[in-house]
Amino acid sequence: MSDTEPVDSDVEVEDLTSKFSKILERAMRKISQDLKDLDDEVRGVIDNHTKQIKDLQTKNKRLAERVSTLEEKIQDLHREKESHADQINKQERFSRRNNLRIVGFKTEAEENPIEIAKEVFTKAGVENCRIERAHRDGRVVEGRNRHILVKVSFYMDKVTLLRNSRSHLSQEGYYLTDDLTLIDLKEKRKYSREVAELYRSGTKLRFFGGRWRSSDAGDFNFVFNLELDKKGGNSNTNFKARAECLALMTSHHLLDIWRERNPCLKYFTWSSNITPGIHCRLDFFLVAKHLCHAISNVSFSPGIQSDHSFVQLTISHQSFRRGPGLWKLNNSLLNDPDFIVLITDLIENELSHTNAVFFDPCIRWDFIKFKIRQACIKFSKQKARERTRKEETILNRIASLEQSLFVCETAETRAQLREAQSELLLYYNYKLQGTIIRSRAR
């Protein structure tokens, strides 16, 4: 028995080892399977989360693009709003162009604002000013005189009144001011303190077109030759500015091109609106001497909505022959009765004549369109020539009246000049509308 006991022990050990190996193998397979299942589950979760993250990133990108687009649209809307507000303000400013206000005039019972305005304007140096309407404006506040809002017929009367207000009405208890829009009024008050300080230091500014501007902008405000360039008024004004300008012209080799070509001619580009009148040639071009040969023409034209004449300078660089250009129908012709009759008769005549000549309706229609275009061009050229002749007639009349005013100033001549200037302004407004349409401006 003693010999067999070790054998049994070995067998038992082998059995136990075999069983343990099987148990361990099964456990390892289970653990491996569990790990594999866990790995698959984790991978599935990761893939799912990755997909969700990608979807969220895509969605976030789309939202960011949409937000960016909306921000751009909001900015465009803000710019459009500002543009519309600016255009509305400009239109309102233009509608108030001939308006001014009498501030501080005492309110009386059964008063006549038009008569008050005439009295004030006479004191301000403009007699027989044409007034379209006048009335008190603003809410009633006890102890405060409401403004008198006045609309005059001629813009130049308003310019003269505002210019003379400070000197002519300094002893009165009231004054004249421009009729500003709410936006312009806020802009004017915004820098009122700084403007007052500049005025005390000797710098004069004026509020025009929604901004504070230098009062000397737009012209030199002095004359070179007192005998040829000025009539009336003080004979010794702005001599320091003239001396500075002459020194500048000498150092930079400049010259007054109009006076160079018209050494003895008297002509004035500005006239006062008071009696006796003051006439000056304040507007001119200073040109370098070596460029004088390139100046083909320099002349003056009557000013539009300004008390100064225009100085026109033509520089000839290269001469190109202009072609006929591209013709387009002017839609305003459709409102012209003569044009409507012309085209109607043309179509009726062509329909009766071309019926026997052209058998193909398409060719017939093309031929009729050709004849219509031909008639439109001819009619448009005729209208353009009539407008050009009308403009030349008005300009010549204004030039003649200005020369008459320079020689002998009368109230009748000044009234005729205002009427001619108003007529020219209406014509230029008509031309301006055509320019706006052709430029596709909004």
Tab-separated table of C-alpha atoms in Angstrom:
chain	number	residue	atom	x	y	z
A	1	MET	CA	0.000	0.000	0.000
A	2	SER	CA	2.821	2.271	0.723
A	3	ASP	CA	4.038	1.918	-2.858
A	4	THR	CA	0.681	2.966	-4.335
A	5	GLU	CA	-0.037	5.976	-2.136
A	6	PRO	CA	2.282	8.338	-3.975
A	7	VAL	CA	0.711	7.292	-7.227
A	8	ASP	CA	-2.750	8.164	-6.001
A	9	SER	CA	-1.470	11.480	-4.795
A	10	ASP	CA	-0.006	12.238	-8.175
A	11	VAL	CA	-3.259	11.310	-9.847
A	12	GLU	CA	-5.210	13.541	-7.553
A	13	VAL	CA	-2.815	16.383	-8.201
A	14	GLU	CA	-3.149	15.886	-11.927
A	15	ASP	CA	-6.913	15.760	-11.631
A	16	LEU	CA	-6.956	18.877	-9.561
A	17	THR	CA	-4.569	20.562	-11.953
A	18	SER	CA	-6.699	19.527	-14.896
A	19	LYS	CA	-9.849	20.736	-13.214
A	20	PHE	CA	-8.184	23.990	-12.200
A	21	SER	CA	-6.875	24.465	-15.719
A	22	LYS	CA	-10.331	23.919	-17.153
A	23	ILE	CA	-11.867	26.234	-14.602
A	24	LEU	CA	-9.158	28.807	-15.274
A	25	GLU	CA	-9.575	28.388	-19.024
A	26	ARG	CA	-13.320	28.851	-18.775
A	27	ALA	CA	-12.792	31.867	-16.544
A	28	MET	CA	-10.264	33.310	-18.991
A	29	ARG	CA	-12.615	32.734	-21.897
A	30	LYS	CA	-15.408	34.405	-19.975
A	31	ILE	CA	-13.186	37.285	-18.938
A	32	SER	CA	-11.956	37.596	-22.513
A	33	GLN	CA	-15.512	37.543	-23.798
A	34	ASP	CA	-16.574	40.058	-21.166
A	35	LEU	CA	-13.642	42.270	-22.060
A	36	LYS	CA	-14.501	41.936	-25.731
A	37	ASP	CA	-18.132	42.756	-25.034
A	38	LEU	CA	-17.046	45.655	-22.856
A	39	ASP	CA	-14.647	46.828	-25.562
A	40	ASP	CA	-17.393	46.596	-28.164
A	41	GLU	CA	-19.760	48.444	-25.861
A	42	VAL	CA	-17.178	51.146	-25.112
A	43	ARG	CA	-16.308	51.438	-28.780
A	44	GLY	CA	-19.986	51.699	-29.598
A	45	VAL	CA	-20.451	54.392	-26.982
A	46	ILE	CA	-17.341	56.221	-28.210
A	47	ASP	CA	-18.487	55.956	-31.825
A	48	ASN	CA	-21.916	57.189	-30.821
A	49	HIS	CA	-20.442	60.090	-28.859
A	50	THR	CA	-18.030	60.836	-31.701
A	51	LYS	CA	-20.921	60.941	-34.130
A	52	GLN	CA	-22.887	63.160	-31.762
A	53	ILE	CA	-19.871	65.445	-31.360
A	54	LYS	CA	-19.449	65.654	-35.134
A	55	ASP	CA	-23.156	66.352	-35.525
A	56	LEU	CA	-22.934	69.022	-32.844
A	57	GLN	CA	-19.843	70.497	-34.486
A	58	THR	CA	-21.606	70.562	-37.845
A	59	LYS	CA	-24.674	72.081	-36.250
A	60	ASN	CA	-22.530	74.567	-34.353
A	61	LYS	CA	-20.733	75.498	-37.573
A	62	ARG	CA	-24.043	76.023	-39.334
A	63	LEU	CA	-25.291	78.092	-36.411
A	64	ALA	CA	-22.077	80.129	-36.443
A	65	GLU	CA	-22.479	80.729	-40.178
A	66	ARG	CA	-26.107	81.669	-39.651
A	67	VAL	CA	-25.193	83.991	-36.783
A	68	SER	CA	-22.489	85.559	-38.955
A	69	THR	CA	-24.990	86.002	-41.786
A	70	LEU	CA	-27.538	87.497	-39.409
A	71	GLU	CA	-24.907	89.836	-37.965
A	72	GLU	CA	-24.020	90.988	-41.480
A	73	LYS	CA	-27.700	91.493	-42.239
A	74	ILE	CA	-28.119	93.439	-39.002
A	75	GLN	CA	-25.124	95.608	-39.904
A	76	ASP	CA	-26.540	96.126	-43.395
A	77	LEU	CA	-29.896	97.046	-41.878
A	78	HIS	CA	-28.192	99.477	-39.503
A	79	ARG	CA	-26.305	101.043	-42.400
A	80	GLU	CA	-29.482	101.150	-44.470
A	81	LYS	CA	-31.344	102.682	-41.548
A	82	GLU	CA	-28.640	105.324	-41.120
A	83	SER	CA	-28.657	105.962	-44.862
A	84	HIS	CA	-32.444	106.315	-44.891
A	85	ALA	CA	-32.321	108.586	-41.845
A	86	ASP	CA	-29.659	110.700	-43.560
A	87	GLN	CA	-31.676	110.860	-46.784
A	88	ILE	CA	-34.845	111.752	-44.880
A	89	ASN	CA	-32.938	114.452	-43.016
A	90	LYS	CA	-31.566	115.794	-46.307
A	91	GLN	CA	-35.052	115.860	-47.807
A	92	GLU	CA	-36.412	117.617	-44.728
A	93	ARG	CA	-33.470	120.038	-44.831
A	94	PHE	CA	-34.200	120.751	-48.488
A	95	SER	CA	-37.890	121.335	-47.728
A	96	ARG	CA	-36.805	123.953	-45.152
A	97	ARG	CA	-34.312	125.563	-47.518
A	98	ASN	CA	-36.222	128.846	-47.828
A	99	ASN	CA	-37.361	128.896	-44.181
A	100	LEU	CA	-36.000	130.986	-41.339
A	101	ARG	CA	-37.135	131.793	-37.822
A	102	ILE	CA	-37.638	135.058	-35.973
A	103	VAL	CA	-36.704	134.291	-32.373
A	104	GLY	CA	-37.690	136.465	-29.419
A	105	PHE	CA	-40.269	138.725	-31.092
A	106	LYS	CA	-42.906	139.664	-28.514
A	107	THR	CA	-46.290	137.998	-28.933
A	108	GLU	CA	-49.219	140.369	-29.320
A	109	ALA	CA	-52.954	139.849	-29.622
A	110	GLU	CA	-54.348	139.680	-33.175
A	111	GLU	CA	-50.896	140.042	-34.685
A	112	ASN	CA	-50.096	139.450	-38.354
A	113	PRO	CA	-46.942	137.302	-38.670
A	114	ILE	CA	-46.447	138.248	-42.335
A	115	GLU	CA	-46.431	141.972	-41.518
A	116	ILE	CA	-44.079	141.311	-38.601
A	117	ALA	CA	-41.742	139.413	-40.928
A	118	LYS	CA	-41.786	142.240	-43.484
A	119	GLU	CA	-40.934	144.743	-40.757
A	120	VAL	CA	-38.069	142.607	-39.434
A	121	PHE	CA	-36.700	141.899	-42.913
A	122	THR	CA	-36.731	145.602	-43.767
A	123	LYS	CA	-34.685	146.307	-40.644
A	124	ALA	CA	-32.319	143.504	-41.698
A	125	GLY	CA	-31.669	145.239	-45.023
A	126	VAL	CA	-33.980	143.355	-47.415
A	127	GLU	CA	-36.908	145.419	-48.585
A	128	ASN	CA	-39.866	144.094	-50.580
A	129	CYS	CA	-38.957	140.514	-49.721
A	130	ARG	CA	-41.498	138.067	-51.124
A	131	ILE	CA	-42.934	136.014	-48.258
A	132	GLU	CA	-44.961	132.914	-49.023
A	133	ARG	CA	-46.241	132.330	-45.493
A	134	ALA	CA	-45.472	133.076	-41.852
A	135	HIS	CA	-46.905	131.821	-38.570
A	136	ARG	CA	-46.029	131.193	-34.941
A	137	ASP	CA	-44.491	127.776	-34.364
A	138	GLY	CA	-43.972	125.541	-31.343
A	139	ARG	CA	-45.951	124.679	-28.245
A	140	VAL	CA	-47.354	127.429	-26.073
A	141	VAL	CA	-45.329	128.066	-22.902
A	142	GLU	CA	-46.382	130.798	-20.512
A	143	GLY	CA	-43.923	133.676	-20.418
A	144	ARG	CA	-42.118	132.595	-23.585
A	145	ASN	CA	-42.504	134.028	-27.087
A	146	ARG	CA	-42.940	131.375	-29.745
A	147	HIS	CA	-40.802	131.520	-32.877
A	148	ILE	CA	-42.206	133.022	-36.063
A	149	LEU	CA	-41.562	130.562	-38.884
A	150	VAL	CA	-41.245	132.340	-42.248
A	151	LYS	CA	-40.871	130.959	-45.761
A	152	VAL	CA	-39.464	133.333	-48.375
A	153	SER	CA	-39.722	132.884	-52.133
A	154	PHE	CA	-36.045	133.452	-52.947
A	155	TYR	CA	-33.209	131.611	-51.263
A	156	MET	CA	-30.783	134.504	-51.758
A	157	ASP	CA	-33.052	136.729	-49.660
A	158	LYS	CA	-32.684	134.235	-46.829
A	159	VAL	CA	-28.878	134.200	-47.212
A	160	THR	CA	-28.743	137.994	-47.067
A	161	LEU	CA	-31.072	138.161	-44.068
A	162	LEU	CA	-29.025	135.673	-42.063
A	163	ARG	CA	-25.802	137.454	-42.998
A	164	ASN	CA	-27.173	140.852	-41.929
A	165	SER	CA	-28.984	139.629	-38.825
A	166	ARG	CA	-26.109	140.062	-36.363
A	167	SER	CA	-25.187	143.595	-37.460
A	168	HIS	CA	-28.619	145.036	-38.312
A	169	LEU	CA	-30.626	143.539	-35.440
A	170	SER	CA	-28.041	143.729	-32.663
A	171	GLN	CA	-30.024	146.418	-30.810
A	172	GLU	CA	-33.366	144.641	-31.149
A	173	GLY	CA	-34.772	142.137	-28.706
A	174	TYR	CA	-34.976	139.420	-31.336
A	175	TYR	CA	-32.822	137.814	-34.012
A	176	LEU	CA	-33.009	135.632	-37.132
A	177	THR	CA	-31.862	132.029	-37.347
A	178	ASP	CA	-32.059	129.173	-39.806
A	179	ASP	CA	-34.921	126.671	-39.637
A	180	LEU	CA	-33.000	123.476	-38.852
A	181	THR	CA	-34.135	119.878	-38.702
A	182	LEU	CA	-34.049	118.111	-35.342
A	183	ILE	CA	-30.890	116.174	-36.278
A	184	ASP	CA	-29.122	119.318	-37.510
A	185	LEU	CA	-30.205	121.225	-34.410
A	186	LYS	CA	-28.664	118.561	-32.153
A	187	GLU	CA	-25.455	118.658	-34.202
A	188	LYS	CA	-25.330	122.449	-33.959
A	189	ARG	CA	-25.826	122.449	-30.185
A	190	LYS	CA	-23.268	119.668	-29.757
A	191	TYR	CA	-20.334	121.994	-30.485
A	192	SER	CA	-21.874	125.333	-29.534
A	193	ARG	CA	-19.413	125.881	-26.663
A	194	GLU	CA	-16.354	125.205	-28.837
A	195	VAL	CA	-17.725	127.431	-31.612
A	196	ALA	CA	-18.286	130.258	-29.121
A	197	GLU	CA	-14.688	129.960	-27.921
A	198	LEU	CA	-13.420	130.048	-31.510
A	199	TYR	CA	-15.554	133.116	-32.215
A	200	ARG	CA	-14.089	134.934	-29.209
A	201	SER	CA	-10.608	134.088	-30.493
A	202	GLY	CA	-11.421	135.550	-33.921
A	203	THR	CA	-12.363	132.425	-35.916
A	204	LYS	CA	-15.853	132.654	-37.382
A	205	LEU	CA	-17.784	129.519	-38.249
A	206	ARG	CA	-21.227	129.067	-39.712
A	207	PHE	CA	-23.564	126.095	-39.546
A	208	PHE	CA	-24.566	124.913	-42.992
A	209	GLY	CA	-25.589	121.563	-44.447
A	210	GLY	CA	-25.635	119.860	-41.052
A	211	ARG	CA	-22.047	120.817	-40.113
A	212	TRP	CA	-20.037	123.698	-38.750
A	213	ARG	CA	-17.954	125.173	-41.541
A	214	SER	CA	-15.471	127.961	-41.995
A	215	SER	CA	-17.158	131.179	-43.048
A	216	ASP	CA	-14.425	131.801	-45.653
A	217	ALA	CA	-14.764	128.462	-47.403
A	218	GLY	CA	-15.610	128.543	-51.097
A	219	ASP	CA	-14.051	131.868	-52.082
A	220	PHE	CA	-10.912	133.921	-51.368
A	221	ASN	CA	-12.941	136.767	-49.835
A	222	PHE	CA	-10.645	139.498	-51.180
A	223	VAL	CA	-9.864	141.173	-54.499
A	224	PHE	CA	-6.550	141.795	-56.229
A	225	ASN	CA	-7.385	144.997	-58.098
A	226	LEU	CA	-9.691	147.470	-56.362
A	227	GLU	CA	-10.408	149.322	-59.617
A	228	LEU	CA	-11.248	146.296	-61.765
A	229	ASP	CA	-12.431	143.709	-59.231
A	230	LYS	CA	-14.596	145.743	-56.853
A	231	LYS	CA	-17.367	148.315	-56.937
A	232	GLY	CA	-18.825	149.953	-53.841
A	233	GLY	CA	-18.124	149.256	-50.193
A	234	ASN	CA	-14.884	149.808	-48.313
A	235	SER	CA	-11.942	150.290	-50.654
A	236	ASN	CA	-9.350	148.904	-48.252
A	237	THR	CA	-10.560	145.542	-46.952
A	238	ASN	CA	-8.646	142.307	-46.351
A	239	PHE	CA	-5.347	143.862	-47.428
A	240	LYS	CA	-3.401	141.418	-45.237
A	241	ALA	CA	-4.985	138.392	-46.912
A	242	ARG	CA	-4.280	139.920	-50.324
A	243	ALA	CA	-0.628	140.480	-49.414
A	244	GLU	CA	-0.269	136.903	-48.146
A	245	CYS	CA	-1.827	135.495	-51.306
A	246	LEU	CA	0.378	137.624	-53.562
A	247	ALA	CA	3.453	136.419	-51.676
A	248	LEU	CA	2.276	132.828	-52.081
A	249	MET	CA	1.712	133.362	-55.806
A	250	THR	CA	5.196	134.815	-56.200
A	251	SER	CA	6.923	132.002	-54.337
A	252	HIS	CA	5.040	129.243	-56.191
A	253	HIS	CA	4.892	130.950	-59.614
A	254	LEU	CA	1.093	131.149	-59.718
A	255	LEU	CA	-1.149	133.601	-61.507
A	256	ASP	CA	-4.821	134.525	-61.742
A	257	ILE	CA	-5.566	132.884	-65.084
A	258	TRP	CA	-8.809	134.787	-65.764
A	259	ARG	CA	-7.235	138.192	-65.117
A	260	GLU	CA	-4.206	137.152	-67.168
A	261	ARG	CA	-6.465	136.612	-70.179
A	262	ASN	CA	-8.808	139.527	-69.432
A	263	PRO	CA	-6.458	142.264	-68.198
A	264	CYS	CA	-8.883	145.183	-68.573
A	265	LEU	CA	-12.314	143.563	-68.246
A	266	LYS	CA	-14.557	144.337	-65.274
A	267	TYR	CA	-16.555	141.389	-64.004
A	268	PHE	CA	-17.883	140.522	-60.554
A	269	THR	CA	-18.680	137.087	-59.122
A	270	TRP	CA	-20.448	138.245	-55.975
A	271	SER	CA	-23.003	140.973	-55.313
A	272	SER	CA	-24.591	142.061	-52.068
A	273	ASN	CA	-28.348	142.106	-51.758
A	274	ILE	CA	-28.528	145.533	-50.179
A	275	THR	CA	-28.748	149.041	-51.589
A	276	PRO	CA	-26.334	150.531	-52.525
A	277	GLY	CA	-24.877	147.270	-53.749
A	278	ILE	CA	-21.347	145.960	-53.337
A	279	HIS	CA	-19.868	143.955	-56.217
A	280	CYS	CA	-16.607	141.976	-56.095
A	281	ARG	CA	-14.693	139.362	-58.051
A	282	LEU	CA	-13.920	137.040	-55.150
A	283	ASP	CA	-13.734	133.743	-57.036
A	284	PHE	CA	-10.785	132.803	-59.224
A	285	PHE	CA	-8.355	130.023	-60.089
A	286	LEU	CA	-4.650	130.287	-59.338
A	287	VAL	CA	-2.740	128.291	-61.950
A	288	ALA	CA	0.953	127.453	-62.222
A	289	LYS	CA	2.577	129.452	-65.012
A	290	HIS	CA	3.928	126.370	-66.773
A	291	LEU	CA	0.367	124.984	-67.056
A	292	CYS	CA	-1.241	128.049	-68.617
A	293	HIS	CA	-0.853	126.674	-72.133
A	294	ALA	CA	-3.084	123.709	-71.178
A	295	ILE	CA	-5.976	125.962	-70.083
A	296	SER	CA	-8.282	126.203	-73.073
A	297	ASN	CA	-11.026	128.242	-71.433
A	298	VAL	CA	-11.845	130.036	-68.191
A	299	SER	CA	-15.197	131.742	-67.733
A	300	PHE	CA	-17.986	132.516	-65.272
A	301	SER	CA	-21.516	131.156	-65.049
A	302	PRO	CA	-24.406	132.359	-62.879
A	303	GLY	CA	-24.501	130.668	-59.488
A	304	ILE	CA	-27.313	128.301	-58.615
A	305	GLN	CA	-28.598	128.552	-55.042
A	306	SER	CA	-25.530	130.613	-54.192
A	307	ASP	CA	-24.661	134.294	-54.086
A	308	HIS	CA	-21.431	133.550	-55.999
A	309	SER	CA	-20.927	132.852	-59.683
A	310	PHE	CA	-19.273	129.650	-60.858
A	311	VAL	CA	-15.742	129.768	-62.225
A	312	GLN	CA	-15.347	127.266	-65.054
A	313	LEU	CA	-11.863	126.067	-65.972
A	314	THR	CA	-11.272	123.793	-68.961
A	315	ILE	CA	-7.990	121.884	-69.202
A	316	SER	CA	-7.111	120.443	-72.615
A	317	HIS	CA	-5.012	117.335	-72.114
A	318	GLN	CA	-5.750	115.282	-75.209
A	319	SER	CA	-8.503	115.720	-77.725
A	320	PHE	CA	-10.592	112.658	-78.477
A	321	ARG	CA	-13.397	112.628	-80.958
A	322	ARG	CA	-16.519	111.500	-79.217
A	323	GLY	CA	-18.745	108.948	-80.895
A	324	PRO	CA	-22.537	108.867	-80.978
A	325	GLY	CA	-22.746	106.800	-77.789
A	326	LEU	CA	-25.516	104.441	-76.722
A	327	TRP	CA	-29.056	105.709	-77.146
A	328	LYS	CA	-31.720	104.981	-74.543
A	329	LEU	CA	-35.323	106.065	-74.513
A	330	ASN	CA	-36.019	108.902	-72.109
A	331	ASN	CA	-39.100	107.696	-70.242
A	332	SER	CA	-40.211	111.267	-69.592
A	333	LEU	CA	-41.119	111.457	-73.296
A	334	LEU	CA	-44.028	109.128	-72.564
A	335	ASN	CA	-45.665	112.027	-70.719
A	336	ASP	CA	-45.180	114.416	-73.639
A	337	PRO	CA	-48.465	114.830	-75.600
A	338	ASP	CA	-46.613	115.733	-78.823
A	339	PHE	CA	-44.488	112.598	-78.558
A	340	ILE	CA	-47.540	110.398	-77.936
A	341	VAL	CA	-49.312	111.815	-81.000
A	342	LEU	CA	-46.155	111.412	-83.116
A	343	ILE	CA	-45.620	107.746	-82.217
A	344	THR	CA	-49.323	106.891	-82.483
A	345	ASP	CA	-49.565	108.352	-85.987
A	346	LEU	CA	-46.299	106.669	-86.963
A	347	ILE	CA	-47.502	103.225	-85.884
A	348	GLU	CA	-50.825	103.636	-87.691
A	349	ASN	CA	-49.117	104.784	-90.893
A	350	GLU	CA	-46.510	102.030	-90.808
A	351	LEU	CA	-49.130	99.358	-90.173
A	352	SER	CA	-51.041	100.426	-93.259
A	353	HIS	CA	-47.957	100.828	-95.491
A	354	THR	CA	-45.986	97.757	-94.441
A	355	ASN	CA	-48.941	95.398	-94.748
A	356	ALA	CA	-48.427	95.075	-98.499
A	357	VAL	CA	-44.612	95.140	-98.413
A	358	PHE	CA	-43.713	92.666	-95.657
A	359	PHE	CA	-45.452	89.320	-95.606
A	360	ASP	CA	-43.501	88.011	-92.628
A	361	PRO	CA	-45.020	89.535	-89.432
A	362	CYS	CA	-41.670	89.309	-87.568
A	363	ILE	CA	-39.840	91.331	-90.226
A	364	ARG	CA	-42.740	93.740	-90.332
A	365	TRP	CA	-42.599	94.223	-86.540
A	366	ASP	CA	-38.812	94.738	-86.579
A	367	PHE	CA	-39.154	97.373	-89.287
A	368	ILE	CA	-41.838	99.220	-87.299
A	369	LYS	CA	-39.583	99.169	-84.202
A	370	PHE	CA	-36.752	100.576	-86.314
A	371	LYS	CA	-38.966	103.441	-87.495
A	372	ILE	CA	-40.132	104.106	-83.919
A	373	ARG	CA	-36.525	104.233	-82.702
A	374	GLN	CA	-35.616	106.579	-85.543
A	375	ALA	CA	-38.498	108.902	-84.674
A	376	CYS	CA	-37.641	108.809	-80.955
A	377	ILE	CA	-34.024	109.797	-81.595
A	378	LYS	CA	-35.058	112.650	-83.872
A	379	PHE	CA	-37.660	113.913	-81.391
A	380	SER	CA	-35.209	113.633	-78.461
A	381	LYS	CA	-32.533	115.606	-80.320
A	382	GLN	CA	-35.062	118.291	-81.151
A	383	LYS	CA	-36.108	118.534	-77.491
A	384	ALA	CA	-32.457	118.636	-76.392
A	385	ARG	CA	-31.740	121.492	-78.800
A	386	GLU	CA	-34.761	123.384	-77.480
A	387	ARG	CA	-33.584	122.908	-73.878
A	388	THR	CA	-30.060	124.008	-74.785
A	389	ARG	CA	-31.389	127.141	-76.478
A	390	LYS	CA	-33.569	127.821	-73.442
A	391	GLU	CA	-30.590	127.445	-71.088
A	392	GLU	CA	-28.440	129.728	-73.239
A	393	THR	CA	-31.236	132.308	-73.339
A	394	ILE	CA	-31.593	132.284	-69.546
A	395	LEU	CA	-27.819	132.451	-69.003
A	396	ASN	CA	-27.477	135.345	-71.440
A	397	ARG	CA	-30.366	137.142	-69.747
A	398	ILE	CA	-28.773	136.653	-66.317
A	399	ALA	CA	-25.394	137.859	-67.595
A	400	SER	CA	-27.026	140.906	-69.169
A	401	LEU	CA	-28.979	141.700	-65.991
A	402	GLU	CA	-25.843	141.297	-63.869
A	403	GLN	CA	-23.949	143.709	-66.104
A	404	SER	CA	-26.865	146.147	-65.909
A	405	LEU	CA	-26.833	145.768	-62.141
A	406	PHE	CA	-23.111	146.517	-62.041
A	407	VAL	CA	-23.591	149.700	-64.094
A	408	CYS	CA	-26.844	151.033	-62.636
A	409	GLU	CA	-28.525	149.269	-59.757
A	410	THR	CA	-32.323	149.415	-59.653
A	411	ALA	CA	-34.972	147.455	-57.786
A	412	GLU	CA	-36.562	146.406	-61.081
A	413	THR	CA	-33.292	144.984	-62.412
A	414	ARG	CA	-32.690	143.082	-59.176
A	415	ALA	CA	-36.232	141.630	-59.300
A	416	GLN	CA	-35.747	140.541	-62.916
A	417	LEU	CA	-32.427	138.935	-61.965
A	418	ARG	CA	-34.066	136.960	-59.155
A	419	GLU	CA	-36.796	135.790	-61.499
A	420	ALA	CA	-34.245	134.645	-64.097
A	421	GLN	CA	-32.189	132.844	-61.431
A	422	SER	CA	-35.306	131.039	-60.193
A	423	GLU	CA	-36.124	129.988	-63.755
A	424	LEU	CA	-32.578	128.679	-64.226
A	425	LEU	CA	-32.811	126.790	-60.930
A	426	LEU	CA	-35.981	125.021	-62.087
A	427	TYR	CA	-34.260	124.042	-65.320
A	428	TYR	CA	-31.192	122.679	-63.511
A	429	ASN	CA	-33.404	120.727	-61.110
A	430	TYR	CA	-34.979	119.106	-64.178
A	431	LYS	CA	-31.517	118.225	-65.520
A	432	LEU	CA	-30.524	116.897	-62.100
A	433	GLN	CA	-33.430	114.454	-62.070
A	434	GLY	CA	-32.274	113.098	-65.423
A	435	THR	CA	-28.726	112.711	-64.111
A	436	ILE	CA	-29.993	110.800	-61.074
A	437	ILE	CA	-32.006	108.432	-63.264
A	438	ARG	CA	-29.106	107.796	-65.655
A	439	SER	CA	-26.697	107.120	-62.788
A	440	ARG	CA	-29.146	104.623	-61.247
A	441	ALA	CA	-28.759	106.434	-57.915
A	442	ARG	CA	-31.097	105.450	-55.109
